[in-house]
Coordinates of C-alpha atoms in Angstrom, one line a residue:
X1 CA 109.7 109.0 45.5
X2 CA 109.0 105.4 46.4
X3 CA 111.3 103.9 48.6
X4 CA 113.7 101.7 46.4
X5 CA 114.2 105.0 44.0
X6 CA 117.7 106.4 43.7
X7 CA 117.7 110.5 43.9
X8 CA 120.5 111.7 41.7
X9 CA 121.4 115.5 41.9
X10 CA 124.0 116.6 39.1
X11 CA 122.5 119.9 38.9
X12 CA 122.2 122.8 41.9
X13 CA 123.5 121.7 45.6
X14 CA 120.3 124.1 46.7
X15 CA 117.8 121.9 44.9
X16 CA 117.9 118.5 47.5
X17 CA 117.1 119.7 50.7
X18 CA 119.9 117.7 52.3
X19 CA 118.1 117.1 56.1
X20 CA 115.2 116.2 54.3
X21 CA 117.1 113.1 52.3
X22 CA 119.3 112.0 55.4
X23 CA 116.5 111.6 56.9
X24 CA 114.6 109.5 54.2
X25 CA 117.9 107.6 53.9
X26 CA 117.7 107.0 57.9
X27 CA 113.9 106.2 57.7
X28 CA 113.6 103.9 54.5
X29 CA 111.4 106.2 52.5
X30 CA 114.5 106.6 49.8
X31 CA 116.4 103.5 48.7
X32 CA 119.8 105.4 48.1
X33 CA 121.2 109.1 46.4
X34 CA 123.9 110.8 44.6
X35 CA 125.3 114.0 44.8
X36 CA 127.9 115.5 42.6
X37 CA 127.1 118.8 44.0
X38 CA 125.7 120.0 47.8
X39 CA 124.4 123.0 49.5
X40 CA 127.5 124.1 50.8
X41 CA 130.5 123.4 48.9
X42 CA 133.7 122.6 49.5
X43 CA 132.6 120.0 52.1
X44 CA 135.6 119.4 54.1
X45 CA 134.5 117.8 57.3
X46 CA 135.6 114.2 57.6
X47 CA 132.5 114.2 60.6
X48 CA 129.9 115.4 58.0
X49 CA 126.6 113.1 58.3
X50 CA 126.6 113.1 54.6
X51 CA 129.9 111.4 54.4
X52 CA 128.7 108.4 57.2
X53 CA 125.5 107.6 55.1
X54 CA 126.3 104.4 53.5
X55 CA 123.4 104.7 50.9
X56 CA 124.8 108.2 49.5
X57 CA 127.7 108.7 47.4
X58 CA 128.8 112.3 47.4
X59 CA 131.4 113.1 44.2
X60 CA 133.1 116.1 44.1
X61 CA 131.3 118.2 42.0
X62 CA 132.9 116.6 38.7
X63 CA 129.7 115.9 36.7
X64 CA 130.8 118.1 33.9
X65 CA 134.8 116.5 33.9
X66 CA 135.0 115.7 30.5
X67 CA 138.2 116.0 29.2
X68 CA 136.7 118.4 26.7
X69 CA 134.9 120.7 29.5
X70 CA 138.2 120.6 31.5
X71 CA 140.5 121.8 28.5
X72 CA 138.0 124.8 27.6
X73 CA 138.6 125.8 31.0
X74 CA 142.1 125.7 31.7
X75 CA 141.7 127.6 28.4
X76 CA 139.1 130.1 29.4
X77 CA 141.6 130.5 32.4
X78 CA 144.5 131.4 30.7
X79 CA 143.3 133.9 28.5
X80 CA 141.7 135.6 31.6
X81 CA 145.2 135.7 33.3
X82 CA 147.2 136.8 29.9
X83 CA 144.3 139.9 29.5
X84 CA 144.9 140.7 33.4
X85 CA 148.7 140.8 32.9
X86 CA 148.3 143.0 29.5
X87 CA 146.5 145.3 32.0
X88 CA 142.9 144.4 29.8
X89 CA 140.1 143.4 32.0
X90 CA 139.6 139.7 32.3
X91 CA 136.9 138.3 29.1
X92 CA 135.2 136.7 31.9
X93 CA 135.6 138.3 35.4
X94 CA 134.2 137.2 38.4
X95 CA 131.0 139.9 38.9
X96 CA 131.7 142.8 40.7
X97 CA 135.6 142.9 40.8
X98 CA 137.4 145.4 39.0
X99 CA 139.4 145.3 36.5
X100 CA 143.0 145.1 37.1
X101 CA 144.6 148.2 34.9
X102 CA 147.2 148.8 37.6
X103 CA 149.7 146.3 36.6
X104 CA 153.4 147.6 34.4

């Protein structure tokens, strides 16, 4: 990338090699980035190098917040919880837990 481009990541956190683009931030070679999603998420360290880069603005992974894509999963998550309490396994469980025929 030429040095006044803007990297914006919206995708995987694994794709940006995050070292890699604090240092190009540091260095000049890359004007500025966005992340809405990193290697390791949550990030939770206030002493993070990513959060003390002023040319980098790191969201918290809300790149698919639309009010739609929130409602269909507060939805999604409900009927997942009503199945689990029926004693059904969950529509969509989380691979490789069981599912929960245990309850009254």
């Amino acid at each position: 990338m030429k040095p006044t481009a803007t990297l914006v990541n919206t995708g995987r956190g694994g794709v940006v090699d995050e070292a890699a683009l604090l240092t190009a931030l540091h260095d000049g070679s890359l004007h500025s980035a966005g992340l809405d999603v990193m290697t390791n998420e949550p990030r939770t360290d206030p002493s993070d190098p990513l959060f003390a880069e002023p040319h980098l603005v790191v969201l918290p992974h809300v790149g698919s917040a639309t009010e739609a894509t929130r409602a269909a999963m507060v939805e999604l998550a409900a009927r997942n919880i009503e199945a689990v309490l029926d004693g059904e396994r969950a529509p969509t469980p989380v691979p490789g837990t069981p599912g929960r025929t245990d309850l009254p």
